[in-house]
Every structure is written in C-alpha cells, then in structure tokens.
Coordinates of C-alpha atoms in Angstrom, one line a residue:
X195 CA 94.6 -20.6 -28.8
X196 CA 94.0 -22.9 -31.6
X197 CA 95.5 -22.4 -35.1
X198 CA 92.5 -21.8 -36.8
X199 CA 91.0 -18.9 -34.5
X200 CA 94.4 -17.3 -34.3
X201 CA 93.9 -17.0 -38.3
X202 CA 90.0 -15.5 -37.7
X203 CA 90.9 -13.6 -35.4
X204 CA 94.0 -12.1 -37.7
X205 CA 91.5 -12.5 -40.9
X206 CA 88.5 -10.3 -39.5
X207 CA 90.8 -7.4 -38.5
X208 CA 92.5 -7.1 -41.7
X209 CA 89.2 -7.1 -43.0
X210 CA 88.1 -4.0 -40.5
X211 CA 90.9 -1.9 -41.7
X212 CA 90.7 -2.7 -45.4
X213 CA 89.4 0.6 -45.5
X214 CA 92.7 2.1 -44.7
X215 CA 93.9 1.7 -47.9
X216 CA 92.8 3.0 -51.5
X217 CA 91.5 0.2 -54.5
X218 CA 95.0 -1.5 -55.4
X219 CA 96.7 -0.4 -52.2
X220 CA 99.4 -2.3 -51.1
X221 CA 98.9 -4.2 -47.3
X222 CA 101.8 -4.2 -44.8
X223 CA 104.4 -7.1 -45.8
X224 CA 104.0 -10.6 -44.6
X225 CA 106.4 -10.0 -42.1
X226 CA 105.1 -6.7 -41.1
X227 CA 102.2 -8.5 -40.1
X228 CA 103.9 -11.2 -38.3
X229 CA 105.9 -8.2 -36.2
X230 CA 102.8 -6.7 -35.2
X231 CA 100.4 -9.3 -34.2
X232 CA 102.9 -11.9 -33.2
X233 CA 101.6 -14.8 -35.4
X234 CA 103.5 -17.1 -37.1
X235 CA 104.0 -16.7 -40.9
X236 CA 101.7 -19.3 -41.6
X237 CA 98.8 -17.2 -39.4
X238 CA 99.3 -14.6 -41.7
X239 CA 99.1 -16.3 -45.4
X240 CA 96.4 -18.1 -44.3
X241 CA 94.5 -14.9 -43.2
X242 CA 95.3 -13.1 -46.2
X243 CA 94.1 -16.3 -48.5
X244 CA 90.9 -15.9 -46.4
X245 CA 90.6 -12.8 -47.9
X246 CA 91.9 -13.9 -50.9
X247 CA 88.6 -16.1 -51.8
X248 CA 86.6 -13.0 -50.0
X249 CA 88.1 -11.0 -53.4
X250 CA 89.0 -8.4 -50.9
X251 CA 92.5 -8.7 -51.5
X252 CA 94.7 -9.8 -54.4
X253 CA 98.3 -11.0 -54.1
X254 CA 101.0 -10.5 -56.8
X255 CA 104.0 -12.8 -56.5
X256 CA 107.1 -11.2 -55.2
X257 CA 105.1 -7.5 -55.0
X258 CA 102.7 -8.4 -52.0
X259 CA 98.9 -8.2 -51.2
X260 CA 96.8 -5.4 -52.3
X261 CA 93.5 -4.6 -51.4
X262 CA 90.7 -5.3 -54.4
X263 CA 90.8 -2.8 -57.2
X264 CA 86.9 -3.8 -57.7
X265 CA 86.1 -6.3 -54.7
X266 CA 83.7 -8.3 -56.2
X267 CA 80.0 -9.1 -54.7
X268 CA 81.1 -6.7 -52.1
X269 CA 78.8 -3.3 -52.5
X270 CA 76.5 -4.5 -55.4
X271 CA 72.9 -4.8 -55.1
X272 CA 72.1 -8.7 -54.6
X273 CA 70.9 -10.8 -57.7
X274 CA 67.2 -12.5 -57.7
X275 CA 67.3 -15.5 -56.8
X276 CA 63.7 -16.0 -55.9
X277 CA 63.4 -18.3 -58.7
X278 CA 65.3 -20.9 -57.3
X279 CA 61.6 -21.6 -54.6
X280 CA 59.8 -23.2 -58.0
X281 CA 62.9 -24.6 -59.0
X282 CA 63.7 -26.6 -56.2
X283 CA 60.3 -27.6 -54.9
X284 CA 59.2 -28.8 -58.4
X285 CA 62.1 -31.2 -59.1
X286 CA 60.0 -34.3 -57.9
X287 CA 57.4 -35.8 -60.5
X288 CA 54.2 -36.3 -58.8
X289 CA 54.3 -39.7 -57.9
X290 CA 57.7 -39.5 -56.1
X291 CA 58.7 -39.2 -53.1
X292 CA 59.9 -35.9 -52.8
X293 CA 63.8 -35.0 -51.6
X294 CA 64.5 -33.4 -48.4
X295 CA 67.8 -32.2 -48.0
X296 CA 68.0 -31.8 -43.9
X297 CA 71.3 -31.3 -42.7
X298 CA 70.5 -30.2 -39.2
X299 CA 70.6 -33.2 -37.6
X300 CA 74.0 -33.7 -38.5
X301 CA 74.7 -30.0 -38.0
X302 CA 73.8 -30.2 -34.4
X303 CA 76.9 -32.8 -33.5
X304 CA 79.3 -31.0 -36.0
X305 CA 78.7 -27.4 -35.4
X306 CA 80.4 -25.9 -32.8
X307 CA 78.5 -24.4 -29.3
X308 CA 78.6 -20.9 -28.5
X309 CA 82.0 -19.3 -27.3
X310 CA 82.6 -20.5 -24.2
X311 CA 80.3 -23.0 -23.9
X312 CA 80.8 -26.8 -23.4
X313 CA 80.3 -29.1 -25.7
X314 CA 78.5 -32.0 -24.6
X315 CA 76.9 -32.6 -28.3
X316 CA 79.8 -33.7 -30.6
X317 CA 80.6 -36.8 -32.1
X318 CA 84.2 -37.3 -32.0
X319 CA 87.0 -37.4 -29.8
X320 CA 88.8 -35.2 -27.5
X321 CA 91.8 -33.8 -28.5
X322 CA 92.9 -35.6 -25.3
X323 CA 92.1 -39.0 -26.4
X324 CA 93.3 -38.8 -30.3
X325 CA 96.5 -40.3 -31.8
X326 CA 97.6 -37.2 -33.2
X327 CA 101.3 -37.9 -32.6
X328 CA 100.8 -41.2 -34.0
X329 CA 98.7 -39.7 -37.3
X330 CA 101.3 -37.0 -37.8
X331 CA 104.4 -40.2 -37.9
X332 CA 102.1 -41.8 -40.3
X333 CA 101.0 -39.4 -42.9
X334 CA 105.1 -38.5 -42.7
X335 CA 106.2 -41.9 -43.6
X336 CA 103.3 -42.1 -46.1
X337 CA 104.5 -39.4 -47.9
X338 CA 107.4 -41.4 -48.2
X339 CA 106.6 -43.9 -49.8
X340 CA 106.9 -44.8 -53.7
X341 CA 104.1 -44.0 -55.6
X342 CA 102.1 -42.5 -53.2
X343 CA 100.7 -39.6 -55.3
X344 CA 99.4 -42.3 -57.8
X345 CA 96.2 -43.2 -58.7
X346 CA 95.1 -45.8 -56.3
X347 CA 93.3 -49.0 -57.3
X348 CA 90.1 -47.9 -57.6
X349 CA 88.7 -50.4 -54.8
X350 CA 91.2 -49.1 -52.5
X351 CA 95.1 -50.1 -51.7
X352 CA 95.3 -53.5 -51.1
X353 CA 96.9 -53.9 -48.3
X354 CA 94.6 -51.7 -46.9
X355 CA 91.7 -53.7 -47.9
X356 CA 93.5 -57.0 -46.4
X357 CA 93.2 -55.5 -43.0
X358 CA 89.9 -54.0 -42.8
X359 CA 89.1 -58.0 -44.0
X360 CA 90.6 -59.2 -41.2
X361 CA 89.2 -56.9 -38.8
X362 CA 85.2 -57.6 -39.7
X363 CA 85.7 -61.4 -40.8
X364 CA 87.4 -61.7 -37.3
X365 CA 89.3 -64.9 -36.4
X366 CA 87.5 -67.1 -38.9
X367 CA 88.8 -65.0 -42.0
X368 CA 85.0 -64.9 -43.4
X369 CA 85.8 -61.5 -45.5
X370 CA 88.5 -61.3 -48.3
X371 CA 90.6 -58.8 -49.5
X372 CA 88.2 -58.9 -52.5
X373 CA 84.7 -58.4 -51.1
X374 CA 86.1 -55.1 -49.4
X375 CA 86.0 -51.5 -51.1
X376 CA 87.8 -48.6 -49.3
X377 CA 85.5 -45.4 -48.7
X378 CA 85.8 -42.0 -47.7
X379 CA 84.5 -42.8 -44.1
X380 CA 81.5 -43.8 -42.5
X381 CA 79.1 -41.1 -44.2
X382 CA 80.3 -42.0 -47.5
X383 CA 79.9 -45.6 -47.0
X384 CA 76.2 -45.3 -45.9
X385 CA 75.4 -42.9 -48.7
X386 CA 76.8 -45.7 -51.5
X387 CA 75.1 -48.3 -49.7
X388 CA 72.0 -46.9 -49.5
X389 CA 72.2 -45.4 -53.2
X390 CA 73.4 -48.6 -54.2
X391 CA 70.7 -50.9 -52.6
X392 CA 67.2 -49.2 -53.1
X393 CA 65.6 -46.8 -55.8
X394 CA 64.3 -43.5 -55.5
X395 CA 60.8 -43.5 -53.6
X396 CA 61.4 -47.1 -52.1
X397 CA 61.1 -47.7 -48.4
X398 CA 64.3 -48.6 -46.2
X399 CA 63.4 -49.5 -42.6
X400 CA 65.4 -47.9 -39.8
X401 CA 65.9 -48.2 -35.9
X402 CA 64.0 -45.8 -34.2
X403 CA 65.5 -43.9 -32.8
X404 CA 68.4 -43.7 -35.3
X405 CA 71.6 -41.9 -36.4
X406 CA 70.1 -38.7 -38.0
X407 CA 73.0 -38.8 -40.6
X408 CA 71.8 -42.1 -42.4
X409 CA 68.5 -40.3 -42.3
X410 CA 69.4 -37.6 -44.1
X411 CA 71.4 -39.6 -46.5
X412 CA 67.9 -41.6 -47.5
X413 CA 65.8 -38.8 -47.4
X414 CA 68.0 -36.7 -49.5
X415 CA 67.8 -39.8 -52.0
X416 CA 64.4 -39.8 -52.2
X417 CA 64.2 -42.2 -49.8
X418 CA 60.9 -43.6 -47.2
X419 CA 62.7 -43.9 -43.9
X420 CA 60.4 -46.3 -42.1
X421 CA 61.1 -47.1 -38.1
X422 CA 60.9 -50.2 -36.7
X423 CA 61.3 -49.9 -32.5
X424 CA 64.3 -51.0 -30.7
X425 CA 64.8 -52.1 -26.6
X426 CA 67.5 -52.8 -24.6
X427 CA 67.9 -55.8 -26.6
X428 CA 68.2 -54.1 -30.2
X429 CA 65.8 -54.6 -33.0
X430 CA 62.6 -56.5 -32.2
X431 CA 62.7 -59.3 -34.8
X432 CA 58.6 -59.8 -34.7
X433 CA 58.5 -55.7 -35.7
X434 CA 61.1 -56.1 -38.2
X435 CA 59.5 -59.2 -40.0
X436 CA 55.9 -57.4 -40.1
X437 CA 57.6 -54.0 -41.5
X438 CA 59.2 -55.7 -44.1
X439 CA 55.7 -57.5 -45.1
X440 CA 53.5 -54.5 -44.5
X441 CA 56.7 -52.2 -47.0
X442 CA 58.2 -54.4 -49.2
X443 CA 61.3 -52.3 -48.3
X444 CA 64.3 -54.4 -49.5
X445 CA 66.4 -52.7 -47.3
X446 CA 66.9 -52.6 -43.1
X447 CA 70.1 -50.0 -41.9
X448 CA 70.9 -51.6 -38.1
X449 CA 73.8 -50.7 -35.3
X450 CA 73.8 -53.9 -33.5
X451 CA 76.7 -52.7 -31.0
X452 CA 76.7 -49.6 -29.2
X453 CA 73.6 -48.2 -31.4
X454 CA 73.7 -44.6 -31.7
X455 CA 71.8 -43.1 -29.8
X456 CA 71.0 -45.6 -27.0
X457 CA 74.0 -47.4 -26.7
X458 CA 72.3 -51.2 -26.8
X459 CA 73.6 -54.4 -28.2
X460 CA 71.7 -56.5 -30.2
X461 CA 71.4 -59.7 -28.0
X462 CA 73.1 -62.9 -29.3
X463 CA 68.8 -64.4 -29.7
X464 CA 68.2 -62.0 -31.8
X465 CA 71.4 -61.6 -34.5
X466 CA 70.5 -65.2 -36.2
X467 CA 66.4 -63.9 -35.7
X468 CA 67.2 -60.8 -37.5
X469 CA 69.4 -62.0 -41.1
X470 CA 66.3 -65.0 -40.8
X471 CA 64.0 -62.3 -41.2
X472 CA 65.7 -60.1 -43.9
X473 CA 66.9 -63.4 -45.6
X474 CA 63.1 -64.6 -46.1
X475 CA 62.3 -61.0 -47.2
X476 CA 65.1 -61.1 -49.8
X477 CA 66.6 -58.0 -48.4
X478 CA 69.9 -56.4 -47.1
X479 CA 71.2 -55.7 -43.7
X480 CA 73.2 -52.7 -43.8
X481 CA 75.5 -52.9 -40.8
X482 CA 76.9 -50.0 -39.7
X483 CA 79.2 -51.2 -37.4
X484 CA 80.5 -48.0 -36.5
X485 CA 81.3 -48.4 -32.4
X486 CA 83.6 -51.6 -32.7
X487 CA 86.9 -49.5 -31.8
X488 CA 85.5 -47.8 -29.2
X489 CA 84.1 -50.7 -26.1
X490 CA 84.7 -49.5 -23.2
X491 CA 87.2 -50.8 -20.9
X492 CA 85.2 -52.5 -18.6
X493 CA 82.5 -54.0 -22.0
X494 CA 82.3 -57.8 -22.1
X495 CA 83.4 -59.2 -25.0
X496 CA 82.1 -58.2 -28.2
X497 CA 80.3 -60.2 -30.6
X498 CA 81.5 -60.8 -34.0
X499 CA 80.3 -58.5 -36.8
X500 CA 76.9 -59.7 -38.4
X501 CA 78.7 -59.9 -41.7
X502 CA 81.5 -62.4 -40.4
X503 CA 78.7 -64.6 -39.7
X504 CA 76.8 -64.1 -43.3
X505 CA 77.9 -66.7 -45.9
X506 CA 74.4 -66.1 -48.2
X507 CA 75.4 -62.3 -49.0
X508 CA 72.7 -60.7 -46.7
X509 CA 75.0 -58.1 -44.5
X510 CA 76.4 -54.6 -46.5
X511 CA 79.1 -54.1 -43.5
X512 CA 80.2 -50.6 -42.6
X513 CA 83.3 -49.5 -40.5
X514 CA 85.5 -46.7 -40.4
X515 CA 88.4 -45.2 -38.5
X516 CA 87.2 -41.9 -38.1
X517 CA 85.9 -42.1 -34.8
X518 CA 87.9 -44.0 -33.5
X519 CA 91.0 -41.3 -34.6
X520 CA 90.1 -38.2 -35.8
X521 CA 87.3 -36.4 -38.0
X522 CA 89.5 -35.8 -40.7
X523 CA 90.9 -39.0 -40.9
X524 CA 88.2 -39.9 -43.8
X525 CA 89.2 -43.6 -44.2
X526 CA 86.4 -46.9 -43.9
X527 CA 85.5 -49.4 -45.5
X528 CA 82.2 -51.6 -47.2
X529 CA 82.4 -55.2 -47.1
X530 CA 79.7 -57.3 -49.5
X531 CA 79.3 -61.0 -50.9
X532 CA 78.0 -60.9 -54.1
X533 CA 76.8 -59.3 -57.3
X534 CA 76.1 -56.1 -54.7
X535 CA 79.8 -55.4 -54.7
X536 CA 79.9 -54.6 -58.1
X537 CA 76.9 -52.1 -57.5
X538 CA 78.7 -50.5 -54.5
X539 CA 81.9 -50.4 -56.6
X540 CA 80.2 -48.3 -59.6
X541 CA 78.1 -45.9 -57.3
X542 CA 81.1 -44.5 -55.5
X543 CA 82.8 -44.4 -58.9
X544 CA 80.5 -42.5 -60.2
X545 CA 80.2 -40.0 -57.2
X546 CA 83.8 -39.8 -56.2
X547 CA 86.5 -41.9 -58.3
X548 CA 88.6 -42.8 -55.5
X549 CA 89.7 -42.1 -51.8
X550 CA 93.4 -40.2 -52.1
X551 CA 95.9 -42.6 -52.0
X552 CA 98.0 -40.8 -49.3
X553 CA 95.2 -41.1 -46.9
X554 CA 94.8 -44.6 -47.2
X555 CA 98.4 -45.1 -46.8
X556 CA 98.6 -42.7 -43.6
X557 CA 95.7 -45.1 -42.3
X558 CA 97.7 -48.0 -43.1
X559 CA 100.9 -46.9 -41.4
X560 CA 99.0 -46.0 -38.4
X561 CA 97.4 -49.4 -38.0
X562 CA 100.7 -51.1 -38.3
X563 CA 102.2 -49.3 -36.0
X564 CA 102.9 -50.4 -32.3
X565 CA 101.1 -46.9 -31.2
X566 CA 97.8 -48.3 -32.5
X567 CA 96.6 -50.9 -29.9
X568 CA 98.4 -48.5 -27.3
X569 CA 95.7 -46.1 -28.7
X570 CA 93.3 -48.4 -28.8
X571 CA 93.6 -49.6 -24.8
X572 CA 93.7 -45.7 -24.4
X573 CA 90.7 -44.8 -25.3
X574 CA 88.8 -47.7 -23.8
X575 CA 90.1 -46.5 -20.3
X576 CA 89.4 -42.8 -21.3
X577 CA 85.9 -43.3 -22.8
X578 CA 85.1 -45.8 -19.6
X579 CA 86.5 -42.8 -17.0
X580 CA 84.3 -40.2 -18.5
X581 CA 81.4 -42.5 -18.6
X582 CA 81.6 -43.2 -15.2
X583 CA 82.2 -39.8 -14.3
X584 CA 78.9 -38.0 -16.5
X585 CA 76.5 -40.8 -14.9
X586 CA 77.8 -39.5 -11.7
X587 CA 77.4 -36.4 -12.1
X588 CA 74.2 -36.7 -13.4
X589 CA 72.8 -38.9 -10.7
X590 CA 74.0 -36.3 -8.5
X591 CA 72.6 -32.9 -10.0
X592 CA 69.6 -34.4 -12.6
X593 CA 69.0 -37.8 -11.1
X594 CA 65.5 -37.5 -12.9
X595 CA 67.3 -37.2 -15.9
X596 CA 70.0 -40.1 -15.6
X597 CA 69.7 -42.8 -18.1
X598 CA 68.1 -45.7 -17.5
X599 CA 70.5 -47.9 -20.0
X600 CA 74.2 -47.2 -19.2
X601 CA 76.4 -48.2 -22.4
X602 CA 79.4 -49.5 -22.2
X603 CA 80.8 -48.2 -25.3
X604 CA 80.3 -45.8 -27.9
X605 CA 80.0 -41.7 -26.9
X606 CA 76.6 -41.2 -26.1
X607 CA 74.2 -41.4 -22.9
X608 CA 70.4 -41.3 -24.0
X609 CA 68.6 -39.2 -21.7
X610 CA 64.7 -39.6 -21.7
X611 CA 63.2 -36.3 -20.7
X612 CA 59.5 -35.8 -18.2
X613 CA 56.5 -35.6 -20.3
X614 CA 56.1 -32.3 -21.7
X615 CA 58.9 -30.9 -21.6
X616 CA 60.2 -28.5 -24.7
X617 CA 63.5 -30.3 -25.8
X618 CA 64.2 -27.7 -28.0
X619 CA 63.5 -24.9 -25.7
X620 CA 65.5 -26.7 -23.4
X621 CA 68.6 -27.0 -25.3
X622 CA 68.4 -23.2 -26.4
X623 CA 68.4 -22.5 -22.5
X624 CA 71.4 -25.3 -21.9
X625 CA 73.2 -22.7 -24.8
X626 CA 72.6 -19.8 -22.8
X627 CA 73.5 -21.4 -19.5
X628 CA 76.8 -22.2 -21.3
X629 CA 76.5 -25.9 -22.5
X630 CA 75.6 -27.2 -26.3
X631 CA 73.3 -30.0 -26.2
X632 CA 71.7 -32.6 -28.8
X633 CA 67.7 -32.8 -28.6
X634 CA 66.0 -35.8 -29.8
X635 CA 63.8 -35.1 -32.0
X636 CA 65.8 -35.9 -35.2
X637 CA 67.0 -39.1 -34.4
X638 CA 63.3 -40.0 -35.4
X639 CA 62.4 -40.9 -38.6
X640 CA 58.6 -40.5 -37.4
X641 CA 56.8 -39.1 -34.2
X642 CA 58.9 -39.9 -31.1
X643 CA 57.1 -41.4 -28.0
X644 CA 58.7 -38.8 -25.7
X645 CA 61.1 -35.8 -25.5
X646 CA 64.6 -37.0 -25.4
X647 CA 68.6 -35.4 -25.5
X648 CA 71.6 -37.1 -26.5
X649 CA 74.5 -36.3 -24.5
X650 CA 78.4 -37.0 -25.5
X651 CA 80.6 -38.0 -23.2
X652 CA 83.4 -37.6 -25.6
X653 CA 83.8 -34.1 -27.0
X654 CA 84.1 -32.3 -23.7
X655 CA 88.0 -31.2 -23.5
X656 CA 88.2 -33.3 -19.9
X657 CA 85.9 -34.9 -17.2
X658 CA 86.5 -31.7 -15.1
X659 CA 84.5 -30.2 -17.9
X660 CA 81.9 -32.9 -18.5
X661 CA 80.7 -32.7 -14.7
X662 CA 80.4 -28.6 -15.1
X663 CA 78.4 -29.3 -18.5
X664 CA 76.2 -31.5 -16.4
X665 CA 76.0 -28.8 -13.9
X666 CA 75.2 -25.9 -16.3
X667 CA 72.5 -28.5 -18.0
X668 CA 71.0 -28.5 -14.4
X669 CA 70.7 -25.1 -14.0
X670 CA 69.1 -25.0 -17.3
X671 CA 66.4 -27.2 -16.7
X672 CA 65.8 -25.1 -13.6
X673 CA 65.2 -22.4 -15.6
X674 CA 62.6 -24.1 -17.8
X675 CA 60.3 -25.7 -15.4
X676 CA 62.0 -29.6 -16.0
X677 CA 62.1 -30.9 -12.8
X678 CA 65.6 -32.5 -11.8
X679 CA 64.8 -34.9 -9.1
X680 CA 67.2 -33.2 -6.4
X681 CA 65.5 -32.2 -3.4

C-alpha cells in the first residue's frame, strides 16, 4: 500500500472516532497508535497533522494530541459567499477579453481514476520506469553540499544553467549559460513565457489540437488562443503565415517533436518555413520542447532544437526534467536571445523569486551522475515496449479505434473516434468499466473536427496492465454503441 493511503486511511478513522472523546480530550499516544494499526511513526504524525490543518485536533508539545476544544468551521452555519458570482464575473472591463480559469483539462491527466481502475490518462511516468534510487542519492548529496540552503542566483545555479545550455544548443554550443533562466518546470516556464510575450486580450496562435495546459495558462491570462491545424508533418506553414496576417498575434506556442497529443514531428521542410514565417511577422516561437528525453528506442535521430538553430532571437525554448523523472521533480529551463530574456527574468521574479536552491542542486547531481544516461537508455526501451504492446492490443480488441499515426516518442497514442460518438459519455463508461481515460475535447482551443481520446501509454503500473485497460476500454465502447471493428 502506498505511504500516502496508509496515512488516509489512518487519517479518516481517527476522524470517525473523534467522537469518542470530550472537547480537549486527550488521543491515544503516538505509539499507541502505531501498536494498534501497525503503521510506522511517521503514518501516524502525518495523520494527526491532517487533522491538525482540519482543526480537529490540537497537539501540545511533550503532552500529546487532543481533540478540538472548539473545532473550528466544523458545526457552524456556512458564511455567504454568493457575492463572490458579481465579483468574479465582473473583473474584466468591457472591451477585454475576459479570464477563464479552466483547470479541467489539466485535471483530467493529474487526477487520479477511480479505485481500482487503470490509469491510461496520466502524464508521467510509471513508478517502474523513474529514477527514484538515483533522485533519492542526489537530493542526499545535495543536501550536502555548502551553501545549499542559500539564496540561489536568481536566474538559476550556474552550473545548472551551463548544462541545460548544452543540452538545447546541442553540438554547436548555440545557447550560453547566460541566455538560460532555471524555472519551476515546464508549466511554469510556459506561464512566464506567455505572460512575458503578449498582453492581456492579444491573440497567441496554437496547434490544434494542443496541450490543454498552455491553454489554460493563456486563457487564464486573458489570453485569445487561436488554432492553426497540424498533419503528420506538424504545423502547416501556409496556415500559420495567414493566421498571423489575419491576427496580428505576435506569438505562435509549437511542439515540433513528439507533439502532445498526436505525437508528430515537425518535418525538417518545414522548421526553416516556420521561424521564416514568424520572423517576417515579427513574432516569437515558443518551443516547448517538452518530449526530447523521452524518443523512443527504436526513433530516428532527432532533430536539433528550433532554438539551436535561431541566431535572430525568434525561438523562447522550453524544456524540463519533469517528465522525463518524476512529477515532483519541478526543475526546466527557458532559453532566449535578446532583450526578451530580461522580460522573462522580471516576470518569474515577480511571480515566484526563485526555484529552491536544493532542487536545482538535486537535478544537477542527478544529471552528473553515471545513473542518468542508464536512465535515459531505460526509458527509451520501456516507453518503446509499452508502445508496441498498447497498439497491439488495440489492433486486436478496438482495431477501429487504433491510431492511424504511431509515435515513436512521447506517452501518448491519439485515437480518432467514429462520427458521433459521445467522448465524454464514453470515458464516464471507460470509468465504470474500470479504466480512466482522456477525451479530446479540451485539447481544442476551438470546435474540433471529430471526437477524439488521448491515451497514455505511460502511467499504467505495467504492460500486463495497459493491454487490460485496452480491454476494459473495449468493453466500454460496447456498452455505448461505438463500434470496435472486431467481428
């Protein structure tokens, strides 16, 4: 059982038998507790600090926990917080573009599935696949080292900053040290960028379909998300070029490798067509180059970063090592030519100071370690075994459904559904039949031309599991009418 359900599980019936004791009654001891539900010590503080910040319980150094003498919130009539409908709705003026803060894109990849149920919806790796030995030996040598706990450099650690240099100029050494500034992961990255690079109520032209996370960052900045079609090939440079002449948008947010969710490259035509076409428009590329870790096994070799090939300042470069480790391994990285660095450099001042020091040092000692290109080589075998093994199974069981672009990196298989079908009522009847899926609609930033899902081959605990989820997804669409293709 995992850590943190042992500590739910302990929290909620502490909670149930609160009622036990009177107001200011003293709880069984910490090792009471550990005697009778045979959890570790650390189970039991961190169940009782749940209740803690419930003020349901209060804990007195050296005398114990007690239960509440006056639990607060709990038992009193609920405040009026109707107000709060004018409040928010009128905080736009009327000629701007109003906020909308939609997380349930995002929610939909982060938020567990039902018990039981397999997840075929996340974003991240299996426990199988990350480096957790590895992390573990580097945030403990870290810890270690002098002056960790100061304040960093507010761009980032240097060293730090070297490699993630190296790693998007590539071979050439395009990007310095200086033109990089350490974020707080991917999402952090895109929300400075896109803060950074366009007002409130501008345009910003997007893939469509798109990773529902940049489009919540932009709309939630007031933002226009405008799509502009991709193929097989990436971005159509003629639809790109008329966008930005029919939107004057000054910005264009592109995964040219592994896009999420349809897993294409953008062809080695159309890279010089595309920073032509944003260059004449006097506009950014924001590069979110989020996939470069995770190519396949069996992926050609990958081109450079747009940015390592960008000496005029066009390309805002994204990368982090989240993915490619763990989700709370919040380290990436922006790289910029420019007057635009200073920009980037203020905004994430402004909205976060700094990324902790001791992270960015953990993240350095793990990429200098010999365990990370042993992790690396891991997880391209791993991520190519389960791809070949959730195509399979789906050309077996929905062979209507199997993609018609196989990727050979990144998590994701972009499944286009038959015309008509409910995707959302389709995914509630996947929940039921015991697997979480992702439906398509908001990886749109407009109408979508047909009902899609997005399925991970990543967050499923083993391939034994993916072809069951592809099994149970079968049965769903049995269920609801979608026809499978199997005779």
């Amino acid at each position: 059982m995992k850590d943190s359900s042992s500590v739910a599980e302990l929290a909620k019936t502490l909670r149930d038998e609160l009622d036990r004791y009177p107001a200011g009654g003293r709880l069984p001891s910490s090792r009471a507790l550990v005697e009778r539900f045979r959890v570790s010590p650390v189970t039991v503080s961190r169940a009782l600090a749940a209740l803690v910040a419930e003020g349901r319980v209060v804990t007195r150094p050296g005398a114990g926990a007690f239960r509440a003498a006056e639990p607060a919130a709990f038992g009193k009539s609920p405040g009026d917080t109707s107000w709060q409908e004018v409040g928010l709705s009128a905080e736009a003026a009327p000629d701007q573009v109003p906020r909308t803060v939609d997380a349930s894109g995002l929610l939909a990849t982060l938020t567990p599935g039902p018990a039981g149920a397999i997840p075929l919806n996340g974003g991240y790796l299996p426990e199988e696949l990350r480096p957790e030995r590895a992390l573990a030996a580097a945030l403990a040598r870290a810890g270690r080292r002098p002056g960790v706990w100061d304040l960093p450099p507010l761009d980032g650690v240097t060293d730090l900053r070297a490699w993630f240099a190296r790693e998007i100029g590539g071979p050439g050494g395009t990007v310095g040290a200086g033109q990089v500034l350490v974020t707080a992961g991917g999402q952090s990255a895109i929300t400075t960028a896109l803060r950074a690079l366009a007002p409130p109520g501008a345009p910003v032209l997007v893939e469509s379909p798109t990773y529902p996370g940049m489009l919540a960052v932009a709309r939630a900045s007031g933002l226009r998300p405008v799509p502009v079609p991709i193929d097989a090939d990436g971005v159509r440079p003629d639809l790109l070029a008329d966008a930005f002449r029919r939107t004057g948008a000054r910005v264009f947010v592109s995964q040219p490798l592994f896009q999420n969710p349809t897993g294409a490259v953008l062809s080695a035509a159309r890279r010089p067509e595309v920073l032509a076409v944003a260059r004449a428009a006097g506009a950014f590329v924001v590069e979110d180059d989020y996939a470069r870790w995770m190519a396949h096994e069996d992926a050609a070799p990958l081109p450079p970063a747009l940015a390592a090939d960008d000496p005029d300042g066009v390309v805002v470069h994204l990368r982090s090592l989240t993915k490619i480790t763990s989700p709370s391994m919040r380290v990436g990285a922006l790289a910029a030519r420019g007057p635009v660095m200073e920009r980037l450099r203020a905004i994430q001042v402004v909205d976060s100071f700094f990324v902790p020091r001791p992270l960015q040092e953990a993240a350095l000692e793990l990429v200098g370690a010999p365990a990370w290109p042993r992790h690396l080589r891991a997880v391209a075998a791993g991520l190519r075994s389960r791809r070949t093994t959730a195509v399979a199974a789906l050309r077996t069981e929905l062979p209507a459904l199997a993609p018609a672009h196989v990727p050979h990196g990144g998590f994701h298989l972009w499944l286009r559904l038959p015309g008509g079908t409910d995707e959302s009522a389709l995914a509630a009847a996947a929940a039921l039949a015991g697997v979480a899926v992702t439906v398509g609609r908001p990886y749109f930033a407009a109408e979508p031309p047909g009902p899609f899902l997005r399925l991970s081959i990543a967050s499923a605990a083993s391939e034994a599991d993916l072809v069951a989820g592809v099994r149970r997804l079968a049965a769903a669409c049995t269920a609801t009418g979608v026809p499978t293709g199997t005779t």
